[in-house]
Coordinates of C-alpha atoms in Angstrom, one line a residue:
Chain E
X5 CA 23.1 -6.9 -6.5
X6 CA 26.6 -5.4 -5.9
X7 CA 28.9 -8.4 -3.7
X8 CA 29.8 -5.5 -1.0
X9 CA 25.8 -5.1 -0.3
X10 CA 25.3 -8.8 0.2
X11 CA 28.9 -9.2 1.8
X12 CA 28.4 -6.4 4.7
X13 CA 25.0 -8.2 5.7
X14 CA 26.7 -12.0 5.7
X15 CA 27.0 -12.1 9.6
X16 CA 23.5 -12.1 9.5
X17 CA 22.5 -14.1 6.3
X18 CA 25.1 -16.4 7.5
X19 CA 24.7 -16.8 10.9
X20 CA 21.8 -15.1 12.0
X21 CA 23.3 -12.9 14.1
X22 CA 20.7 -9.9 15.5
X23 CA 21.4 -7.6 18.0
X24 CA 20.0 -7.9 21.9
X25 CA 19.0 -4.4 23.7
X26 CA 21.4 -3.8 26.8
X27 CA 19.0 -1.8 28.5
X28 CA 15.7 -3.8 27.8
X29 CA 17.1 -6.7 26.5
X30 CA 14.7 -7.2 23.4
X31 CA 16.2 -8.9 20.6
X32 CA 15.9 -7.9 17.1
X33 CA 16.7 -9.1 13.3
X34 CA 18.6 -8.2 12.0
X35 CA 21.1 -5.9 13.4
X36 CA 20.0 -2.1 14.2
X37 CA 21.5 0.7 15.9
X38 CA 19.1 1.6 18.2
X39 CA 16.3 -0.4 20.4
X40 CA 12.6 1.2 19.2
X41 CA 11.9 0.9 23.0
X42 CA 14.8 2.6 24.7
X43 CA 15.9 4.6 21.8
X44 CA 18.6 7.1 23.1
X45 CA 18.9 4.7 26.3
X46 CA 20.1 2.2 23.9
X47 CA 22.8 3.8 22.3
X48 CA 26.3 1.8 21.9
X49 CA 24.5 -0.7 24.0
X50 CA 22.9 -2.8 21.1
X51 CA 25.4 -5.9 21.4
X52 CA 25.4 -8.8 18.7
X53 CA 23.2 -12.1 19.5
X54 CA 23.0 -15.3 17.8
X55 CA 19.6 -16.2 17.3
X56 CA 18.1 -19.5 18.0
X57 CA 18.2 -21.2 14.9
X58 CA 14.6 -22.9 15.2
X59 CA 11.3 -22.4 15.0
X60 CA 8.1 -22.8 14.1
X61 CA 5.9 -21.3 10.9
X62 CA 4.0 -18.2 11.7
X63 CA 2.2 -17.9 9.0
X64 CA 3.1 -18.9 4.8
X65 CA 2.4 -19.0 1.0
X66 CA 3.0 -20.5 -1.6
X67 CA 4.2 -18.1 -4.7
X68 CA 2.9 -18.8 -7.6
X69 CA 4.0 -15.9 -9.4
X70 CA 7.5 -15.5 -8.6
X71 CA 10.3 -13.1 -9.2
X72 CA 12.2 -13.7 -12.6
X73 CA 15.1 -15.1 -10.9
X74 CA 13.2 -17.9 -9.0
X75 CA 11.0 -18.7 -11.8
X76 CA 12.6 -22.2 -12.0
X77 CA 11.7 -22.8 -8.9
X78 CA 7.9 -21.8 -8.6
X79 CA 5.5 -23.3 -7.0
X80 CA 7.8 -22.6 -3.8
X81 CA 6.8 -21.4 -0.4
X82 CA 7.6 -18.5 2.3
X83 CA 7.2 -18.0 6.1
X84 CA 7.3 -16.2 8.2
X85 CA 9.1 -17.7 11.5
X86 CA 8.5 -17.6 14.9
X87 CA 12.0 -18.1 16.6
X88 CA 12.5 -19.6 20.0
X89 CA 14.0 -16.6 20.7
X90 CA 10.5 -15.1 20.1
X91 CA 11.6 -13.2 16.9
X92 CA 10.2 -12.9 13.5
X93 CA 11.9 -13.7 10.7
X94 CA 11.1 -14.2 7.0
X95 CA 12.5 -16.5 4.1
X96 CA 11.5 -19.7 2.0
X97 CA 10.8 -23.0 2.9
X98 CA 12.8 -26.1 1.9
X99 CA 13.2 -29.5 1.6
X100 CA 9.0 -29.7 1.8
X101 CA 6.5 -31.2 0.3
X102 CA 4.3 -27.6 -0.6
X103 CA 0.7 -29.4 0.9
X104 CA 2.2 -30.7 4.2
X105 CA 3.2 -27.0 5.1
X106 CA 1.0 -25.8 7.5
X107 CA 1.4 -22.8 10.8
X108 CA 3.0 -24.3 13.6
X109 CA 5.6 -26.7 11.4
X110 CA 8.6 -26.9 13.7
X111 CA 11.4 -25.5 11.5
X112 CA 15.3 -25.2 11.8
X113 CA 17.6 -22.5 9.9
X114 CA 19.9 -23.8 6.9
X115 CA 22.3 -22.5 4.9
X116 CA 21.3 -22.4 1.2
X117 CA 21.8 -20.5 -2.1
X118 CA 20.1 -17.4 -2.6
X119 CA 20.8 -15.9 -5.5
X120 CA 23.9 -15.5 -8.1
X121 CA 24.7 -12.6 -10.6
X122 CA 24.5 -14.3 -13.6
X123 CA 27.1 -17.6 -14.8
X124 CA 29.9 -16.5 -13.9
X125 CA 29.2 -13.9 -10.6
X126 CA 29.2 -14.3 -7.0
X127 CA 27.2 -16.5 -5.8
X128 CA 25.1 -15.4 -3.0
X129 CA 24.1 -17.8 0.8
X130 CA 21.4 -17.1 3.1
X131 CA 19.0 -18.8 5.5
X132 CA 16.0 -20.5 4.6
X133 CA 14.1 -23.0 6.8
X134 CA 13.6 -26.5 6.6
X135 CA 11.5 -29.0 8.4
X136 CA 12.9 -29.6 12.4
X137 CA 12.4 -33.1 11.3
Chain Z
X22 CA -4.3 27.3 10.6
X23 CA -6.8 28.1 8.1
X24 CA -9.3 25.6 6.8
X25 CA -9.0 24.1 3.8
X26 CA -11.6 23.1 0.4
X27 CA -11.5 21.4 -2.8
X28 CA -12.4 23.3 -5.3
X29 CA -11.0 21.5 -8.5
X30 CA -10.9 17.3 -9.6
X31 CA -9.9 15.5 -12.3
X32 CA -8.8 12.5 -13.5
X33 CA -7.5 10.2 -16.5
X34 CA -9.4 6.4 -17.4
X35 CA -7.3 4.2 -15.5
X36 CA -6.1 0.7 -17.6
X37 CA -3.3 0.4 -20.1
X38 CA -3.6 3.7 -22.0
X39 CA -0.9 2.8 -24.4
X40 CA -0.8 6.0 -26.4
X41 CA -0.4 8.5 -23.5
X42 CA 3.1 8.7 -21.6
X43 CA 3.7 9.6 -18.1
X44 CA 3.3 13.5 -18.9
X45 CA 0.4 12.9 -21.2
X46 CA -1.2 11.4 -18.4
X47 CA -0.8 13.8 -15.7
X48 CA -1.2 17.2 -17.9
X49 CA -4.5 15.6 -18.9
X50 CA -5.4 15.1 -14.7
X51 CA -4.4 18.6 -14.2
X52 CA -6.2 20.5 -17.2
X53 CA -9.1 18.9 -15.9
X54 CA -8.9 19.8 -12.3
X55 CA -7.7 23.5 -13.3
X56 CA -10.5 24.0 -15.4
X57 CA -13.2 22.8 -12.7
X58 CA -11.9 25.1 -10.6
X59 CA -12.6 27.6 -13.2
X60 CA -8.3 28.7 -12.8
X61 CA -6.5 29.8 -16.0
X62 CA -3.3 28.7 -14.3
X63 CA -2.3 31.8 -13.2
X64 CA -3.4 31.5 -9.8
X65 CA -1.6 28.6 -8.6
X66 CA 1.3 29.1 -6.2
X67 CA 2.3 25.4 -5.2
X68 CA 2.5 22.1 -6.9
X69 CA 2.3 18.6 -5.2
X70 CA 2.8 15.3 -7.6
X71 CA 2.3 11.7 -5.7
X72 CA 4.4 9.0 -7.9
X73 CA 5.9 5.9 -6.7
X74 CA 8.7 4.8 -8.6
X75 CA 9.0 6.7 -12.4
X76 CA 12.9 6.2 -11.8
X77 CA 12.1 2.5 -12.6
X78 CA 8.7 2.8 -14.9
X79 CA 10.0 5.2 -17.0
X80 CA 13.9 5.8 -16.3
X81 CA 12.6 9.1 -15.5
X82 CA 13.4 11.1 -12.1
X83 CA 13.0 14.9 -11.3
X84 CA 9.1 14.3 -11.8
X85 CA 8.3 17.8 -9.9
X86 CA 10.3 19.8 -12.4
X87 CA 9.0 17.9 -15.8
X88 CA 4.7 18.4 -14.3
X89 CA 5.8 22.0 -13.8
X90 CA 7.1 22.4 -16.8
X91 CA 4.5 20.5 -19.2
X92 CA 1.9 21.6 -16.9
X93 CA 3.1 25.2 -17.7
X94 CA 4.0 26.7 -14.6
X95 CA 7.9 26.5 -14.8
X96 CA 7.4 29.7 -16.7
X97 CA 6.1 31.3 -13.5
X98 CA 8.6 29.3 -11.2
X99 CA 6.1 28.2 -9.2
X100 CA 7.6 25.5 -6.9
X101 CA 6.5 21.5 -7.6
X102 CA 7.7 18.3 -4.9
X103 CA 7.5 15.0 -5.3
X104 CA 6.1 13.0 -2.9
X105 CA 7.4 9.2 -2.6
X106 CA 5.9 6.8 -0.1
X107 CA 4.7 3.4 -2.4
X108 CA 1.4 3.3 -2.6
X109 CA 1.1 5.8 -0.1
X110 CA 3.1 8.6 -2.3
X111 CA -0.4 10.5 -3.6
X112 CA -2.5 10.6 -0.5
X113 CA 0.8 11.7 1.5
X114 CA 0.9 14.4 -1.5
X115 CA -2.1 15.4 -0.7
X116 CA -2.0 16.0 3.0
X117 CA 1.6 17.8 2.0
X118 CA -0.7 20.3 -0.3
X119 CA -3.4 20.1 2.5
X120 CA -0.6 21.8 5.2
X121 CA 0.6 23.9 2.8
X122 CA -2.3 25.8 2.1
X123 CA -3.9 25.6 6.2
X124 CA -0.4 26.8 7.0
X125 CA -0.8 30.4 5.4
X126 CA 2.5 29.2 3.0
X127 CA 0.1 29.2 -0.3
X128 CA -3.1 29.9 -1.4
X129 CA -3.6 27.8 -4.8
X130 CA -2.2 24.3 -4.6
X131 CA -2.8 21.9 -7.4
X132 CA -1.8 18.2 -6.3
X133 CA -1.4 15.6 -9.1
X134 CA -0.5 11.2 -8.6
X135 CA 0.4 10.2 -11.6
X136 CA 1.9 6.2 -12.4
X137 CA 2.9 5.3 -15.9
X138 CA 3.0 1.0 -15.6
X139 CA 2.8 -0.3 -18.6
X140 CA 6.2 0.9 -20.6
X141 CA 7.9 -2.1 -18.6
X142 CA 7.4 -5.9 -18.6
X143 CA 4.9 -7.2 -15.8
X144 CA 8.4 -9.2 -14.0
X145 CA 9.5 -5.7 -13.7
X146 CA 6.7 -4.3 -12.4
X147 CA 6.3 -6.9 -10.0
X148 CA 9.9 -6.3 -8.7
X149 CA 9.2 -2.3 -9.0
X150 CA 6.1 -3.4 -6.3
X151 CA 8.2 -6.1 -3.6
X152 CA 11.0 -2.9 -3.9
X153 CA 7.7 -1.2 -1.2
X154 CA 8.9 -3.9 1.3
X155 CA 12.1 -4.3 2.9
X156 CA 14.2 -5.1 -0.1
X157 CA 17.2 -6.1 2.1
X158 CA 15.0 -8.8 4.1
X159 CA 12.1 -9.5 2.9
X160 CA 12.4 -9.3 -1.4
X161 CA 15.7 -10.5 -1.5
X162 CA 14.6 -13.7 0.8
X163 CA 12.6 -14.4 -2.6
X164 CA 9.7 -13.0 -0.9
X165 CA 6.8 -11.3 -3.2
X166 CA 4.6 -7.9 -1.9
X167 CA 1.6 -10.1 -2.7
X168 CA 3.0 -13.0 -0.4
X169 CA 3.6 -10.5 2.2
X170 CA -0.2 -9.8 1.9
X171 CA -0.9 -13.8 1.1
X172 CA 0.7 -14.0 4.3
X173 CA -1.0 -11.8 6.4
X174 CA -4.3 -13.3 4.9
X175 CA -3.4 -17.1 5.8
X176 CA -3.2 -15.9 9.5
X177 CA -6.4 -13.8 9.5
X178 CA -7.9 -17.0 8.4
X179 CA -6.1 -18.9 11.6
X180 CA -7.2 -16.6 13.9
X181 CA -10.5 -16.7 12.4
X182 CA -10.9 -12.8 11.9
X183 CA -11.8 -13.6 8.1
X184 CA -13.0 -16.3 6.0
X185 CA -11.6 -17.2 2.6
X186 CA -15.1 -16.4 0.8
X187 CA -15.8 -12.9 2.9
X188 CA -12.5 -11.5 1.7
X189 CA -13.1 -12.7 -2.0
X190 CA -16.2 -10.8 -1.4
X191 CA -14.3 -7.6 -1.2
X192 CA -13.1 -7.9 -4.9
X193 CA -16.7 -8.5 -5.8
X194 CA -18.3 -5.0 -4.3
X195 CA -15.3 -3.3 -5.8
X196 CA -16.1 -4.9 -9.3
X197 CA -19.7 -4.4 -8.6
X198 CA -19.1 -0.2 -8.3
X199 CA -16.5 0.1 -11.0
X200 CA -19.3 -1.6 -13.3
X201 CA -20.6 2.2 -12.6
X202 CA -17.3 4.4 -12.7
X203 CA -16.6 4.9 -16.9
X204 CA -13.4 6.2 -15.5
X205 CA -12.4 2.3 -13.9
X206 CA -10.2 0.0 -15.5
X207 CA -12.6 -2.9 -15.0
X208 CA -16.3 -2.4 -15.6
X209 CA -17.6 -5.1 -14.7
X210 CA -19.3 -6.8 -12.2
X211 CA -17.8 -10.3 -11.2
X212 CA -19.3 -13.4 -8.4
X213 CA -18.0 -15.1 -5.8
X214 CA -16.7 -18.0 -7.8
X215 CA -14.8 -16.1 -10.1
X216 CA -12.3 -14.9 -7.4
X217 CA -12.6 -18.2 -5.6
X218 CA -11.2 -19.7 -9.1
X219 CA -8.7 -17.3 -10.5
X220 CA -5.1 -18.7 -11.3
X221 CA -3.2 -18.5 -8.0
X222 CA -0.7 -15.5 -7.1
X223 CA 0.4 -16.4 -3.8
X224 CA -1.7 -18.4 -1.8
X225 CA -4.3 -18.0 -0.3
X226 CA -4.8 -15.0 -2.5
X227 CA -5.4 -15.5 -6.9
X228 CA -5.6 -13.4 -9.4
X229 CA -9.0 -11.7 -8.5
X230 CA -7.7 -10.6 -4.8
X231 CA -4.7 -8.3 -6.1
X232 CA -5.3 -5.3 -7.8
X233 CA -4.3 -5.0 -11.5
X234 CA -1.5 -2.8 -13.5
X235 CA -2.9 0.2 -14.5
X236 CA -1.3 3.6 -16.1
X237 CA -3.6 6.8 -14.8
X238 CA -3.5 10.5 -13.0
X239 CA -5.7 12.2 -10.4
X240 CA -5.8 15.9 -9.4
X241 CA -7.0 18.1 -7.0
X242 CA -7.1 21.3 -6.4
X243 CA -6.8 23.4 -3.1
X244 CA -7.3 26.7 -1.6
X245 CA -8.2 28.1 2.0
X246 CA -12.1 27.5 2.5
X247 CA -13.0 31.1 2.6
X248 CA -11.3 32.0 -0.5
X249 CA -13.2 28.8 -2.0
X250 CA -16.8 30.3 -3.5
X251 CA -14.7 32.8 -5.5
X252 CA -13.9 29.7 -7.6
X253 CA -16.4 27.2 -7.3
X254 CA -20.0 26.9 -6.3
X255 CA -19.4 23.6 -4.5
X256 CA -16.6 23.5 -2.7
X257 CA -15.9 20.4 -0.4
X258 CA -14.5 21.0 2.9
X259 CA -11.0 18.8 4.1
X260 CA -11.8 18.0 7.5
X261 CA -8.8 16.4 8.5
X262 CA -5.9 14.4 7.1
X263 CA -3.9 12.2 9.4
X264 CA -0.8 10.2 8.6
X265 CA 1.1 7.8 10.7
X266 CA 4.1 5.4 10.0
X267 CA 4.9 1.7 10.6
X268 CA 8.0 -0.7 10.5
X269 CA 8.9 -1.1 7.3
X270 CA 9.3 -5.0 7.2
X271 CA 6.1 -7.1 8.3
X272 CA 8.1 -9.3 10.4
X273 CA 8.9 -7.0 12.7
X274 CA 5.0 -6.0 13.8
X275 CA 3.8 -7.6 17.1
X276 CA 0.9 -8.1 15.5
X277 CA 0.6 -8.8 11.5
X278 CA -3.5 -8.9 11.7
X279 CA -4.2 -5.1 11.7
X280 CA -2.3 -2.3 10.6
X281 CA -1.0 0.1 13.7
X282 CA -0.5 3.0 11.5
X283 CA -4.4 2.9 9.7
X284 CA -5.7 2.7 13.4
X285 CA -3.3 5.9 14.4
X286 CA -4.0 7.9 11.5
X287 CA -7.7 7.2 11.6
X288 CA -7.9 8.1 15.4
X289 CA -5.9 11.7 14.9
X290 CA -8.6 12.0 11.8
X291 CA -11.5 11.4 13.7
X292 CA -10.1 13.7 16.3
X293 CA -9.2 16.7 14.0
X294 CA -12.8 16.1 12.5
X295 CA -14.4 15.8 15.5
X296 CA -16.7 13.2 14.0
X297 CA -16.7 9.0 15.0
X298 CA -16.3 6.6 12.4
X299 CA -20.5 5.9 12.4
X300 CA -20.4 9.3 10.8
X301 CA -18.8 8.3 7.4
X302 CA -21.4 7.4 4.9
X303 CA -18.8 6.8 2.1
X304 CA -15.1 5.5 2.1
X305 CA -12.3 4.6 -0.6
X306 CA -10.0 2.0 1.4
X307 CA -6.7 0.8 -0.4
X308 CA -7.9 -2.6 -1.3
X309 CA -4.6 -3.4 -2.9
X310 CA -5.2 -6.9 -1.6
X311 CA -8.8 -8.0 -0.5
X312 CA -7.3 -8.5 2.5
X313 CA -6.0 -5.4 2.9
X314 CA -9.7 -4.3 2.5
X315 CA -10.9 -6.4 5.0
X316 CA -8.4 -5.0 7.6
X317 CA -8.8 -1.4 6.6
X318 CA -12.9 -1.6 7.8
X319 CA -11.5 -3.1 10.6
X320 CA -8.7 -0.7 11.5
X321 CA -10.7 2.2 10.2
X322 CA -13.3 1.4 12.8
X323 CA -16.0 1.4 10.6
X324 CA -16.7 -2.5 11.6
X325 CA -15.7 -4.0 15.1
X326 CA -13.1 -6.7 14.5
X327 CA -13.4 -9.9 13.1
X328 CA -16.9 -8.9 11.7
X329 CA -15.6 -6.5 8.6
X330 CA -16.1 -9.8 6.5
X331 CA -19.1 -10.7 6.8
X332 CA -20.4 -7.2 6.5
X333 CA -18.9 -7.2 2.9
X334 CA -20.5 -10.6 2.1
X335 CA -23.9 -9.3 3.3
X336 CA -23.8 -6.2 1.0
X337 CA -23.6 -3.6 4.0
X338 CA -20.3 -1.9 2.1
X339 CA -22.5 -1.5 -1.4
X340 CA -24.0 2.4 -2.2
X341 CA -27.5 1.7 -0.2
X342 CA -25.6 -0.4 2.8
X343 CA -24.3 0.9 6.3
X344 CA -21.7 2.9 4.7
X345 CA -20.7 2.3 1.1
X346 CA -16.9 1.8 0.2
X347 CA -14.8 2.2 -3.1
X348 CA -17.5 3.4 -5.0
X349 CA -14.8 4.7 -7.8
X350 CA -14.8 0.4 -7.8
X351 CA -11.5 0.8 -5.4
X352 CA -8.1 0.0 -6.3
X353 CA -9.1 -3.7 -7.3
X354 CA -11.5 -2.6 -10.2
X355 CA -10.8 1.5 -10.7
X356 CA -7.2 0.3 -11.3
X357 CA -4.1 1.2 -9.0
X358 CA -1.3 3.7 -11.1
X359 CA 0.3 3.8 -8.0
X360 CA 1.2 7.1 -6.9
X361 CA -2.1 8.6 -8.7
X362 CA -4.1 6.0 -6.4
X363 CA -4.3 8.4 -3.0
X364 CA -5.4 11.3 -5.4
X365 CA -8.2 9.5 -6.9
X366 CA -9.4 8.4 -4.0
X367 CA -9.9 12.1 -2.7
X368 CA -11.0 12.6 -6.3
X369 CA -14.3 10.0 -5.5
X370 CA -14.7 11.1 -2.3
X371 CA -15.1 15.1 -3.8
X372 CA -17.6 13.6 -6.8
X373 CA -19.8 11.6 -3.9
X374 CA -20.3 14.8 -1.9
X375 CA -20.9 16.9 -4.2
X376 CA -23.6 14.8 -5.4
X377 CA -21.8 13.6 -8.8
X378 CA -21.3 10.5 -8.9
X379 CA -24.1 9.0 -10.8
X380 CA -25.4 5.9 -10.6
X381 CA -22.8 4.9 -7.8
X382 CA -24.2 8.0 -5.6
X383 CA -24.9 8.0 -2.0
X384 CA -27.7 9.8 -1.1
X385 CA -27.0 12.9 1.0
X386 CA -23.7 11.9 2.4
X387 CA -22.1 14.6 4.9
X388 CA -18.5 13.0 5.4
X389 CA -16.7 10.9 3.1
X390 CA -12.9 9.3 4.0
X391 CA -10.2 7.8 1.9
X392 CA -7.7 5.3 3.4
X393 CA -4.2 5.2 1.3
X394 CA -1.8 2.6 2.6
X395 CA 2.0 2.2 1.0
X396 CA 3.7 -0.8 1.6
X397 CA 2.2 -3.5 4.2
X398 CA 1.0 -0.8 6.4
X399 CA 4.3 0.7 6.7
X400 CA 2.4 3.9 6.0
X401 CA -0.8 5.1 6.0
X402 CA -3.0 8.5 5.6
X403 CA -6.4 9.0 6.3
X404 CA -8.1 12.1 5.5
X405 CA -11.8 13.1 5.8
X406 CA -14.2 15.2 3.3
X407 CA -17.2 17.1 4.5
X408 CA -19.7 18.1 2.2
X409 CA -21.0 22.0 2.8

């Protein structure tokens, strides 16, 4: 992946920053331009928001047959999140034992490696979610 | 707007046809639809071709101009599109050909779906399929299409809408018809235990819950109803086709346990139809996923919710049962070449009511439906067949 495509998305890779609806004030992840609800009602009025950083699993799996650039790192697992802000969001489990992961885990955001372009290219951060405690 | 028939189907063996190429296969799907239709060629005035990704397969884009070409009808300049919606892209063709020809705009339409897997490595294959997702948010988060689907699955199991052993059961009525299609990549039948025990993809779901890799083309042909006995003796009647869009990422649904955009398309099918779903004796459903089978009886209204399952364990969805689906043997066993997948769906559906399908036939069915999902529901068309 090019850096500028990773770099223009790192406010919300990094930070997971959304945007929160003026006018109905639904939040979404990640950022859009315009609330599904309000639409044209919504226009210049979708504003940043920093999600809450925890939650709990929504639902998981474990992959088993992964994606050639996580192949070191198969078995792993994937959620999908239920924020406290009431948002969904998706990405891989750390710092977890694969059997004790189960819907309803409490779960906090951390910063963690995602990817890198080969030995000597950017290397890419993200969330992932590890156990609240 | 005029009605509209199918007067012409054909279709490749779906598996890993390593001596034909991407044009092999879909010149093949076409000659054979053309000559059913009893056309020389002449007569066709619009081309449609479903196809998911040859950019990546087969480094290969500007598909509409090469099936025009190889197919023979550059030399008459009739006009060919390519229709892209994942696994989606040939049942969306088909409506596309469907409007065209109710619309006045042409009279002859051949529509082709044509996916050419097996020239790339299975890793790329598999990234060619999680590229269907949100690639920005969901793939690059080291999320898989199957986990997306795994996913969905582990909470239908939490909320108790399906059991582990009635959605393995899917894969087993889909093995058990393909056993009858000579055109399915798989023929034969499979048990229980044998999905219950595959190798694991992404669990909950193994091996025997995902569909397989498959090269293959489908084709139909199109005209306005009344002009349809001049062709054929046994023209099917399109009752309606319906599509309806999702989000594109999972995570952003309310609800992950049903898919919005099969219950809207199905509803506006119904509707144009002016049938209910108890009318549909025979359905292909995009059983990409056995779960995504389960959900489609659900969302399709041909089961109430939370009892689809059990209705496949109890044989109700075999030829014989309450209504029988993916007689072809459904994406799981038939095979799913992407983009040809919506196309051969409609192809099935033509061959049951006409009364061809063999051993796999359903006695004197009137309507038949085919449900063609791309993505995780992101986008979905249903269209019905009525025999006449």
């Amino acid at each position: 992946m090019s850096v500028a495509r990773h770099w223009r998305e790192t406010p919300g890779r990094y930070n997971l920053i959304g945007v929160k609806c003026g006018n109905c004030g639904k939040v979404f992840f990640p950022k859009r331009t315009l609330c599904p609800e309000c639409r044209r009602s919504s226009m210049g009025k979708m504003n940043a928001y920093k999600l809450k950083a925890e939650g709990t699993v929504f639902t998981y799996s474990i992959i088993h047959d992964a994606p050639a650039e996580n192949n070191s790192i198969k078995p792993y697992a994937v959620a999908m999140i239920l924020t406290d802000d009431d948002v969904l969001i998706t990405g891989q489990l750390v710092d977890v034992e694969l059997e004790k992961v189960e819907i309803g885990m409490p779960v906090r955001a951390v910063l963690r490696k995602m990817s890198e372009d080969g030995e000597t290219g950017v290397i890419n951060y993200g969330y992932k979610f590890a156990p609240k405690n | 707007m005029r009605d509209v028939a199918i007067i012409g189907i054909g279709t490749t063996k779906f598996g890993e046809i390593w001596d034909a190429s991407f044009r092999d296969l879909g010149i093949e799907a076409g000659l054979k639809a053309m000559h059913d239709a009893n056309l020389t060629g002449s007569e066709v005035d619009g081309m449609f071709i479903g196809n998911m990704s040859s950019g990546r397969f087969i480094n290969q884009h500007h598909i509409g101009a090469l099936i025009a070409d190889y197919a023979g009808m550059a030399s008459r300049n009739v006009p060919a599109t390519r229709i892209e919606a994942a696994g989606a892209s040939g049942g969306i063709a088909f409506r596309q050909a469907v409007m065209a020809v109710a619309s006045g705009m042409n009279d002859i339409v051949i529509v082709g779906g044509a996916e050419k897997m097996t020239d790339v490595t299975d890793e790329a294959t598999n990234s060619i399929l999680d590229s269907a997702t949100d690639q920005q948010w969901e793939a690059t988060m080291g999320v898989t299409f199957a986990s997306l689907n795994a996913m969905i699955a582990r909470r239908c199991i939490h909320e108790k809408i399906v059991t582990r052993e009635e959605m393995a059961s899917m894969a087993v009525n889909s093995h058990a018809h393909g056993a009858l299609n000579p055109d399915a990549q798989f023929r034969k039948a499979i048990d229980l235990n044998t999905v219950l025990k595959a190798s694991m993809v992404a669990d909950p779901l193994g091996m025997f819950d995902c569909a397989p890799i498959s090269d293959g083309a489908s084709a139909v042909v199109l005209c306005p109803l009344d002009m349809a006995k001049k062709y054929t003796d046994r023209p099917v009647k399109v009752a309606s086709s319906a599509q309806a869009s999702d989000t594109l990422a999972l995570f952003q649904r309310k609800n992950i346990t049903t898919f919005d955009a099969t219950v809207a398309a199905a509803k506006q099918a119904y509707s144009l139809a002016k049938i209910e779903a108890k009318d549909i004796a025979v359905a292909e459903v995009h059983d990409h996923f056995t779960i995504e089978g389960i959900l489609a009886l659900q969302d399709l209204g041909l089961f109430k919710r939370g009892e689809a399952g059990k209705a496949v364990m109890d044989g109700q969805v075999m030829v014989g049962g309450k209504v029988a689906v993916n007689t072809s043997g459904g994406l799981k066993a038939r095979g799913h070449p992407i983009g040809a997948t919506g196309v051969a769906q409609i192809v099935e559906i033509t061959k049951q009511l006409r009364g061809d399908a063999d051993k796999r036939q359903v006695p004197n069915a009137k309507y038949g439906l085919a449900q063609n999902v791309g993505g995780t529901g992101s986008a979905v068309v249903v269209s019905i067949m009525e025999a006449i």
